[in-house]
């Protein structure tokens, strides 16, 4: 195999191609930047704590730059969450608690990103806010973020319990060893199991993310290093979903 063949194989490697598909999407880039941002937050904390201030401040600067850049990527995302809220509100069937927690969650995220955008606009000096209003806008953004996560967790817990009950009933009704499980029932079991796993996955991400706004608001004391690790893990989990979607695989 020649050098050009090796280079060609490397450039067109399936993982490289899938990485490019992920990075071609706004959400893929956002989650990638988020993972690097929170790793930088963790690593800067470790370096500064151990006396490597110069290197620590370098990573802290990277964290801040990525955080500001991600705000630009999410500038029009409140409209997406408003559309999702309206779509959820128009669902006629289903459970009311799940419906309205889904609506409230999307409205909370829309509020969070709106005020986060105001903070960004002030940060680049497009808007001029005095320090008091800047702090207030950031606090409101963090409260909306935390409210959205809490609503997402509540929605997920109720869904998990409902799915678990449905799975139990279906398995009990088709537990006879003499007869094969009907194809439609097998398909329903598979779909419920897949949804159940997806909800649990999202629930874990929400639990990791909860500590970030809670810490920013001063409700809990979580140091920069732990915040960085929690944010990094949830970012990698979200990035894994985007990777699977780009590869047309189920997580």
PDB file of C-alpha atoms in Angstrom:
ATOM      1  CA  UNK A   1       0.000   0.000   0.000  1.00  0.00           C
ATOM      2  CA  UNK A   2       1.416   3.365  -1.064  1.00  0.00           C
ATOM      3  CA  UNK A   3       1.554   6.504   1.042  1.00  0.00           C
ATOM      4  CA  UNK A   4      -1.209   8.104  -1.056  1.00  0.00           C
ATOM      5  CA  UNK A   5      -3.425   5.061  -0.435  1.00  0.00           C
ATOM      6  CA  UNK A   6      -2.861   5.363   3.298  1.00  0.00           C
ATOM      7  CA  UNK A   7      -3.661   9.078   3.219  1.00  0.00           C
ATOM      8  CA  UNK A   8      -6.765   8.385   1.132  1.00  0.00           C
ATOM      9  CA  UNK A   9      -7.929   5.702   3.592  1.00  0.00           C
ATOM     10  CA  UNK A  10      -7.376   8.081   6.493  1.00  0.00           C
ATOM     11  CA  UNK A  11      -9.221  11.018   4.916  1.00  0.00           C
ATOM     12  CA  UNK A  12     -12.179   8.878   3.847  1.00  0.00           C
ATOM     13  CA  UNK A  13     -12.271   6.756   6.991  1.00  0.00           C
ATOM     14  CA  UNK A  14     -15.912   6.166   8.078  1.00  0.00           C
ATOM     15  CA  UNK A  15     -15.299   7.799  11.478  1.00  0.00           C
ATOM     16  CA  UNK A  16     -13.839  10.906   9.816  1.00  0.00           C
ATOM     17  CA  UNK A  17     -16.833  11.062   7.460  1.00  0.00           C
ATOM     18  CA  UNK A  18     -19.279  10.681  10.334  1.00  0.00           C
ATOM     19  CA  UNK A  19     -17.442  13.346  12.347  1.00  0.00           C
ATOM     20  CA  UNK A  20     -17.831  15.754   9.427  1.00  0.00           C
ATOM     21  CA  UNK A  21     -21.554  14.968   9.227  1.00  0.00           C
ATOM     22  CA  UNK A  22     -21.909  15.750  12.940  1.00  0.00           C
ATOM     23  CA  UNK A  23     -19.924  18.991  12.652  1.00  0.00           C
ATOM     24  CA  UNK A  24     -21.954  20.028   9.590  1.00  0.00           C
ATOM     25  CA  UNK A  25     -24.961  20.541  11.874  1.00  0.00           C
ATOM     26  CA  UNK A  26     -25.354  23.473  14.252  1.00  0.00           C
ATOM     27  CA  UNK A  27     -26.292  21.222  17.154  1.00  0.00           C
ATOM     28  CA  UNK A  28     -23.305  18.971  16.425  1.00  0.00           C
ATOM     29  CA  UNK A  29     -20.917  21.917  16.554  1.00  0.00           C
ATOM     30  CA  UNK A  30     -22.616  23.282  19.671  1.00  0.00           C
ATOM     31  CA  UNK A  31     -22.276  20.003  21.574  1.00  0.00           C
ATOM     32  CA  UNK A  32     -18.661  19.631  20.452  1.00  0.00           C
ATOM     33  CA  UNK A  33     -17.811  23.147  21.617  1.00  0.00           C
ATOM     34  CA  UNK A  34     -19.723  22.520  24.848  1.00  0.00           C
ATOM     35  CA  UNK A  35     -17.681  19.396  25.584  1.00  0.00           C
ATOM     36  CA  UNK A  36     -14.427  21.296  25.026  1.00  0.00           C
ATOM     37  CA  UNK A  37     -15.731  24.255  27.056  1.00  0.00           C
ATOM     38  CA  UNK A  38     -16.538  22.179  30.126  1.00  0.00           C
ATOM     39  CA  UNK A  39     -13.363  20.129  29.853  1.00  0.00           C
ATOM     40  CA  UNK A  40     -11.460  23.437  29.752  1.00  0.00           C
ATOM     41  CA  UNK A  41     -13.339  24.556  32.859  1.00  0.00           C
ATOM     42  CA  UNK A  42     -12.314  21.382  34.680  1.00  0.00           C
ATOM     43  CA  UNK A  43      -8.714  21.424  33.461  1.00  0.00           C
ATOM     44  CA  UNK A  44      -8.233  25.125  34.258  1.00  0.00           C
ATOM     45  CA  UNK A  45      -9.433  24.460  37.806  1.00  0.00           C
ATOM     46  CA  UNK A  46      -6.960  21.580  38.225  1.00  0.00           C
ATOM     47  CA  UNK A  47      -4.039  23.587  36.810  1.00  0.00           C
ATOM     48  CA  UNK A  48      -4.687  26.704  38.893  1.00  0.00           C
ATOM     49  CA  UNK A  49      -5.257  24.637  42.026  1.00  0.00           C
ATOM     50  CA  UNK A  50      -1.851  23.024  41.531  1.00  0.00           C
ATOM     51  CA  UNK A  51      -0.073  26.324  40.962  1.00  0.00           C
ATOM     52  CA  UNK A  52       0.150  26.293  37.152  1.00  0.00           C
ATOM     53  CA  UNK A  53      -1.536  29.679  36.846  1.00  0.00           C
ATOM     54  CA  UNK A  54      -0.282  30.608  33.369  1.00  0.00           C
ATOM     55  CA  UNK A  55      -1.528  27.388  31.771  1.00  0.00           C
ATOM     56  CA  UNK A  56      -4.674  27.476  33.879  1.00  0.00           C
ATOM     57  CA  UNK A  57      -5.626  30.965  32.719  1.00  0.00           C
ATOM     58  CA  UNK A  58      -5.006  29.887  29.123  1.00  0.00           C
ATOM     59  CA  UNK A  59      -7.585  27.100  29.447  1.00  0.00           C
ATOM     60  CA  UNK A  60      -9.937  29.435  31.318  1.00  0.00           C
ATOM     61  CA  UNK A  61      -9.709  31.866  28.389  1.00  0.00           C
ATOM     62  CA  UNK A  62     -10.577  29.029  25.982  1.00  0.00           C
ATOM     63  CA  UNK A  63     -13.579  28.169  28.157  1.00  0.00           C
ATOM     64  CA  UNK A  64     -14.813  31.768  28.093  1.00  0.00           C
ATOM     65  CA  UNK A  65     -14.305  32.117  24.337  1.00  0.00           C
ATOM     66  CA  UNK A  66     -16.235  28.910  23.617  1.00  0.00           C
ATOM     67  CA  UNK A  67     -19.031  29.930  25.993  1.00  0.00           C
ATOM     68  CA  UNK A  68     -19.406  33.250  24.160  1.00  0.00           C
ATOM     69  CA  UNK A  69     -19.232  31.573  20.744  1.00  0.00           C
ATOM     70  CA  UNK A  70     -21.936  29.067  21.666  1.00  0.00           C
ATOM     71  CA  UNK A  71     -24.279  31.922  22.580  1.00  0.00           C
ATOM     72  CA  UNK A  72     -24.036  33.112  18.962  1.00  0.00           C
ATOM     73  CA  UNK A  73     -24.850  29.619  17.656  1.00  0.00           C
ATOM     74  CA  UNK A  74     -27.992  29.559  19.816  1.00  0.00           C
ATOM     75  CA  UNK A  75     -29.132  33.087  18.966  1.00  0.00           C
ATOM     76  CA  UNK A  76     -32.361  32.091  17.156  1.00  0.00           C
ATOM     77  CA  UNK A  77     -32.961  28.863  19.043  1.00  0.00           C
ATOM     78  CA  UNK A  78     -35.696  30.388  21.290  1.00  0.00           C
ATOM     79  CA  UNK A  79     -38.012  30.316  18.262  1.00  0.00           C
ATOM     80  CA  UNK A  80     -37.363  26.595  17.867  1.00  0.00           C
ATOM     81  CA  UNK A  81     -38.352  25.992  21.485  1.00  0.00           C
ATOM     82  CA  UNK A  82     -41.468  28.159  21.078  1.00  0.00           C
ATOM     83  CA  UNK A  83     -42.503  26.039  18.088  1.00  0.00           C
ATOM     84  CA  UNK A  84     -41.915  22.867  20.096  1.00  0.00           C
ATOM     85  CA  UNK A  85     -44.000  24.299  22.942  1.00  0.00           C
ATOM     86  CA  UNK A  86     -46.875  25.060  20.563  1.00  0.00           C
ATOM     87  CA  UNK A  87     -46.653  21.593  19.007  1.00  0.00           C
ATOM     88  CA  UNK A  88     -46.744  19.994  22.462  1.00  0.00           C
ATOM     89  CA  UNK A  89     -49.738  22.135  23.465  1.00  0.00           C
ATOM     90  CA  UNK A  90     -51.673  20.984  20.393  1.00  0.00           C
ATOM     91  CA  UNK A  91     -51.358  17.291  21.247  1.00  0.00           C
ATOM     92  CA  UNK A  92     -54.923  16.175  21.998  1.00  0.00           C
ATOM     93  CA  UNK A  93     -54.250  12.679  23.310  1.00  0.00           C
ATOM     94  CA  UNK A  94     -51.811  11.543  25.954  1.00  0.00           C
ATOM     95  CA  UNK A  95     -51.314  12.388  29.594  1.00  0.00           C
ATOM     96  CA  UNK A  96     -51.970  15.968  30.708  1.00  0.00           C
ATOM     97  CA  UNK A  97     -49.054  16.125  33.145  1.00  0.00           C
ATOM     98  CA  UNK A  98     -46.609  14.999  30.464  1.00  0.00           C
ATOM     99  CA  UNK A  99     -48.138  17.416  27.965  1.00  0.00           C
ATOM    100  CA  UNK A 100     -47.979  20.520  30.136  1.00  0.00           C
ATOM    101  CA  UNK A 101     -44.566  19.776  31.621  1.00  0.00           C
ATOM    102  CA  UNK A 102     -43.309  19.403  28.040  1.00  0.00           C
ATOM    103  CA  UNK A 103     -44.877  22.771  27.126  1.00  0.00           C
ATOM    104  CA  UNK A 104     -43.476  24.482  30.235  1.00  0.00           C
ATOM    105  CA  UNK A 105     -40.044  22.946  29.649  1.00  0.00           C
ATOM    106  CA  UNK A 106     -39.835  24.324  26.106  1.00  0.00           C
ATOM    107  CA  UNK A 107     -41.026  27.754  27.272  1.00  0.00           C
ATOM    108  CA  UNK A 108     -38.382  27.702  30.016  1.00  0.00           C
ATOM    109  CA  UNK A 109     -35.639  26.881  27.526  1.00  0.00           C
ATOM    110  CA  UNK A 110     -36.915  29.646  25.230  1.00  0.00           C
ATOM    111  CA  UNK A 111     -36.730  32.080  28.154  1.00  0.00           C
ATOM    112  CA  UNK A 112     -33.255  30.875  29.098  1.00  0.00           C
ATOM    113  CA  UNK A 113     -31.872  31.290  25.586  1.00  0.00           C
ATOM    114  CA  UNK A 114     -33.559  34.680  25.141  1.00  0.00           C
ATOM    115  CA  UNK A 115     -31.924  36.148  28.235  1.00  0.00           C
ATOM    116  CA  UNK A 116     -28.690  34.317  27.419  1.00  0.00           C
ATOM    117  CA  UNK A 117     -28.772  36.098  24.060  1.00  0.00           C
ATOM    118  CA  UNK A 118     -29.199  39.432  25.842  1.00  0.00           C
ATOM    119  CA  UNK A 119     -26.140  38.644  27.966  1.00  0.00           C
ATOM    120  CA  UNK A 120     -24.219  37.797  24.778  1.00  0.00           C
ATOM    121  CA  UNK A 121     -25.304  41.031  23.058  1.00  0.00           C
ATOM    122  CA  UNK A 122     -24.131  42.991  26.085  1.00  0.00           C
ATOM    123  CA  UNK A 123     -20.872  41.032  26.150  1.00  0.00           C
ATOM    124  CA  UNK A 124     -20.017  42.038  22.577  1.00  0.00           C
ATOM    125  CA  UNK A 125     -21.187  45.615  23.335  1.00  0.00           C
ATOM    126  CA  UNK A 126     -24.077  45.509  20.875  1.00  0.00           C
ATOM    127  CA  UNK A 127     -26.296  46.344  23.845  1.00  0.00           C
ATOM    128  CA  UNK A 128     -25.221  48.514  26.734  1.00  0.00           C
ATOM    129  CA  UNK A 129     -26.512  47.303  30.075  1.00  0.00           C
ATOM    130  CA  UNK A 130     -25.372  48.570  33.426  1.00  0.00           C
ATOM    131  CA  UNK A 131     -23.789  45.963  35.741  1.00  0.00           C
ATOM    132  CA  UNK A 132     -26.975  45.552  37.790  1.00  0.00           C
ATOM    133  CA  UNK A 133     -29.114  44.725  34.741  1.00  0.00           C
ATOM    134  CA  UNK A 134     -26.396  42.465  33.329  1.00  0.00           C
ATOM    135  CA  UNK A 135     -26.332  40.416  36.528  1.00  0.00           C
ATOM    136  CA  UNK A 136     -30.134  40.351  36.625  1.00  0.00           C
ATOM    137  CA  UNK A 137     -30.394  39.126  33.014  1.00  0.00           C
ATOM    138  CA  UNK A 138     -27.890  36.368  33.728  1.00  0.00           C
ATOM    139  CA  UNK A 139     -29.744  35.315  36.895  1.00  0.00           C
ATOM    140  CA  UNK A 140     -33.057  35.169  35.016  1.00  0.00           C
ATOM    141  CA  UNK A 141     -31.410  33.072  32.296  1.00  0.00           C
ATOM    142  CA  UNK A 142     -30.033  30.649  34.891  1.00  0.00           C
ATOM    143  CA  UNK A 143     -33.428  30.379  36.618  1.00  0.00           C
ATOM    144  CA  UNK A 144     -35.141  29.580  33.329  1.00  0.00           C
ATOM    145  CA  UNK A 145     -32.453  26.973  32.588  1.00  0.00           C
ATOM    146  CA  UNK A 146     -32.870  25.297  35.962  1.00  0.00           C
ATOM    147  CA  UNK A 147     -36.675  25.379  35.648  1.00  0.00           C
ATOM    148  CA  UNK A 148     -36.425  23.714  32.232  1.00  0.00           C
ATOM    149  CA  UNK A 149     -34.218  20.950  33.625  1.00  0.00           C
ATOM    150  CA  UNK A 150     -36.525  20.345  36.613  1.00  0.00           C
ATOM    151  CA  UNK A 151     -39.543  20.138  34.287  1.00  0.00           C
ATOM    152  CA  UNK A 152     -37.641  17.774  32.004  1.00  0.00           C
ATOM    153  CA  UNK A 153     -36.772  15.528  34.965  1.00  0.00           C
ATOM    154  CA  UNK A 154     -40.393  15.525  36.185  1.00  0.00           C
ATOM    155  CA  UNK A 155     -41.629  14.725  32.683  1.00  0.00           C
ATOM    156  CA  UNK A 156     -39.056  11.949  32.317  1.00  0.00           C
ATOM    157  CA  UNK A 157     -39.884  10.306  35.655  1.00  0.00           C
ATOM    158  CA  UNK A 158     -43.607  10.175  34.832  1.00  0.00           C
ATOM    159  CA  UNK A 159     -42.886   8.805  31.350  1.00  0.00           C
ATOM    160  CA  UNK A 160     -40.530   6.157  32.710  1.00  0.00           C
ATOM    161  CA  UNK A 161     -43.150   4.954  35.188  1.00  0.00           C
ATOM    162  CA  UNK A 162     -45.811   4.856  32.476  1.00  0.00           C
ATOM    163  CA  UNK A 163     -43.554   2.984  30.061  1.00  0.00           C
ATOM    164  CA  UNK A 164     -42.535   0.534  32.788  1.00  0.00           C
ATOM    165  CA  UNK A 165     -46.204  -0.207  33.549  1.00  0.00           C
ATOM    166  CA  UNK A 166     -47.015  -0.650  29.847  1.00  0.00           C
ATOM    167  CA  UNK A 167     -44.051  -2.968  29.334  1.00  0.00           C
ATOM    168  CA  UNK A 168     -45.006  -5.020  32.384  1.00  0.00           C
ATOM    169  CA  UNK A 169     -48.617  -5.391  31.207  1.00  0.00           C
ATOM    170  CA  UNK A 170     -47.621  -6.357  27.671  1.00  0.00           C
ATOM    171  CA  UNK A 171     -45.093  -8.922  28.850  1.00  0.00           C
ATOM    172  CA  UNK A 172     -47.558 -10.368  31.358  1.00  0.00           C
ATOM    173  CA  UNK A 173     -50.303 -10.626  28.728  1.00  0.00           C
ATOM    174  CA  UNK A 174     -47.970 -12.400  26.303  1.00  0.00           C
ATOM    175  CA  UNK A 175     -45.973 -14.538  28.717  1.00  0.00           C
ATOM    176  CA  UNK A 176     -47.450 -17.847  27.548  1.00  0.00           C
ATOM    177  CA  UNK A 177     -44.717 -20.231  26.491  1.00  0.00           C
ATOM    178  CA  UNK A 178     -47.050 -22.157  24.198  1.00  0.00           C
ATOM    179  CA  UNK A 179     -47.817 -19.335  21.833  1.00  0.00           C
ATOM    180  CA  UNK A 180     -45.425 -17.056  19.989  1.00  0.00           C
ATOM    181  CA  UNK A 181     -45.687 -13.345  20.679  1.00  0.00           C
ATOM    182  CA  UNK A 182     -47.710 -11.683  17.881  1.00  0.00           C
ATOM    183  CA  UNK A 183     -45.681  -9.564  15.510  1.00  0.00           C
ATOM    184  CA  UNK A 184     -47.529  -6.339  16.360  1.00  0.00           C
ATOM    185  CA  UNK A 185     -47.029  -6.939  20.090  1.00  0.00           C
ATOM    186  CA  UNK A 186     -43.335  -7.686  19.578  1.00  0.00           C
ATOM    187  CA  UNK A 187     -42.989  -4.445  17.618  1.00  0.00           C
ATOM    188  CA  UNK A 188     -44.781  -2.503  20.368  1.00  0.00           C
ATOM    189  CA  UNK A 189     -42.547  -4.056  23.028  1.00  0.00           C
ATOM    190  CA  UNK A 190     -39.466  -3.116  21.052  1.00  0.00           C
ATOM    191  CA  UNK A 191     -40.693   0.463  20.535  1.00  0.00           C
ATOM    192  CA  UNK A 192     -41.563   0.875  24.220  1.00  0.00           C
ATOM    193  CA  UNK A 193     -38.185  -0.510  25.302  1.00  0.00           C
ATOM    194  CA  UNK A 194     -36.397   1.853  22.929  1.00  0.00           C
ATOM    195  CA  UNK A 195     -38.384   4.859  24.181  1.00  0.00           C
ATOM    196  CA  UNK A 196     -37.798   3.771  27.783  1.00  0.00           C
ATOM    197  CA  UNK A 197     -34.033   3.688  27.222  1.00  0.00           C
ATOM    198  CA  UNK A 198     -34.059   7.084  25.477  1.00  0.00           C
ATOM    199  CA  UNK A 199     -35.985   8.689  28.355  1.00  0.00           C
ATOM    200  CA  UNK A 200     -33.595   7.245  30.949  1.00  0.00           C
ATOM    201  CA  UNK A 201     -30.642   8.500  28.915  1.00  0.00           C
ATOM    202  CA  UNK A 202     -32.102  12.024  28.810  1.00  0.00           C
ATOM    203  CA  UNK A 203     -32.889  11.831  32.519  1.00  0.00           C
ATOM    204  CA  UNK A 204     -29.244  11.083  33.336  1.00  0.00           C
ATOM    205  CA  UNK A 205     -28.118  14.065  31.230  1.00  0.00           C
ATOM    206  CA  UNK A 206     -30.629  16.306  32.993  1.00  0.00           C
ATOM    207  CA  UNK A 207     -29.418  15.196  36.428  1.00  0.00           C
ATOM    208  CA  UNK A 208     -25.816  16.032  35.473  1.00  0.00           C
ATOM    209  CA  UNK A 209     -26.830  19.397  33.994  1.00  0.00           C
ATOM    210  CA  UNK A 210     -29.013  20.399  36.953  1.00  0.00           C
ATOM    211  CA  UNK A 211     -25.987  21.184  39.127  1.00  0.00           C
ATOM    212  CA  UNK A 212     -24.693  23.789  36.668  1.00  0.00           C
ATOM    213  CA  UNK A 213     -27.460  26.425  36.978  1.00  0.00           C
ATOM    214  CA  UNK A 214     -28.034  25.438  40.618  1.00  0.00           C
ATOM    215  CA  UNK A 215     -24.375  26.229  41.314  1.00  0.00           C
ATOM    216  CA  UNK A 216     -24.456  29.433  39.239  1.00  0.00           C
ATOM    217  CA  UNK A 217     -27.452  30.623  41.271  1.00  0.00           C
ATOM    218  CA  UNK A 218     -25.749  29.766  44.559  1.00  0.00           C
ATOM    219  CA  UNK A 219     -28.336  27.161  45.601  1.00  0.00           C
ATOM    220  CA  UNK A 220     -25.616  24.516  45.949  1.00  0.00           C
ATOM    221  CA  UNK A 221     -21.861  24.736  46.319  1.00  0.00           C
ATOM    222  CA  UNK A 222     -20.150  22.864  43.493  1.00  0.00           C
ATOM    223  CA  UNK A 223     -16.563  23.787  42.669  1.00  0.00           C
ATOM    224  CA  UNK A 224     -15.380  24.653  39.157  1.00  0.00           C
ATOM    225  CA  UNK A 225     -13.719  21.280  38.690  1.00  0.00           C
ATOM    226  CA  UNK A 226     -16.843  19.266  39.459  1.00  0.00           C
ATOM    227  CA  UNK A 227     -19.002  21.589  37.335  1.00  0.00           C
ATOM    228  CA  UNK A 228     -16.566  21.048  34.494  1.00  0.00           C
ATOM    229  CA  UNK A 229     -16.720  17.261  34.797  1.00  0.00           C
ATOM    230  CA  UNK A 230     -20.538  17.204  35.032  1.00  0.00           C
ATOM    231  CA  UNK A 231     -20.895  19.473  32.013  1.00  0.00           C
ATOM    232  CA  UNK A 232     -18.317  17.488  30.051  1.00  0.00           C
ATOM    233  CA  UNK A 233     -20.082  14.167  30.711  1.00  0.00           C
ATOM    234  CA  UNK A 234     -23.516  15.485  29.729  1.00  0.00           C
ATOM    235  CA  UNK A 235     -21.983  17.093  26.618  1.00  0.00           C
ATOM    236  CA  UNK A 236     -20.360  13.830  25.528  1.00  0.00           C
ATOM    237  CA  UNK A 237     -23.658  12.017  26.112  1.00  0.00           C
ATOM    238  CA  UNK A 238     -25.484  14.558  23.932  1.00  0.00           C
ATOM    239  CA  UNK A 239     -22.730  14.369  21.320  1.00  0.00           C
ATOM    240  CA  UNK A 240     -23.099  10.590  21.288  1.00  0.00           C
ATOM    241  CA  UNK A 241     -26.746  11.035  20.264  1.00  0.00           C
ATOM    242  CA  UNK A 242     -25.694  13.299  17.394  1.00  0.00           C
ATOM    243  CA  UNK A 243     -23.044  10.781  16.344  1.00  0.00           C
ATOM    244  CA  UNK A 244     -25.629   7.990  16.289  1.00  0.00           C
ATOM    245  CA  UNK A 245     -28.073  10.160  14.338  1.00  0.00           C
ATOM    246  CA  UNK A 246     -25.404  10.992  11.742  1.00  0.00           C
ATOM    247  CA  UNK A 247     -24.567   7.290  11.419  1.00  0.00           C
ATOM    248  CA  UNK A 248     -28.292   6.355  11.366  1.00  0.00           C
ATOM    249  CA  UNK A 249     -27.882   4.187  14.436  1.00  0.00           C
ATOM    250  CA  UNK A 250     -29.887   3.849  17.639  1.00  0.00           C
ATOM    251  CA  UNK A 251     -28.197   4.663  20.951  1.00  0.00           C
TER     252      UNK A 251
END
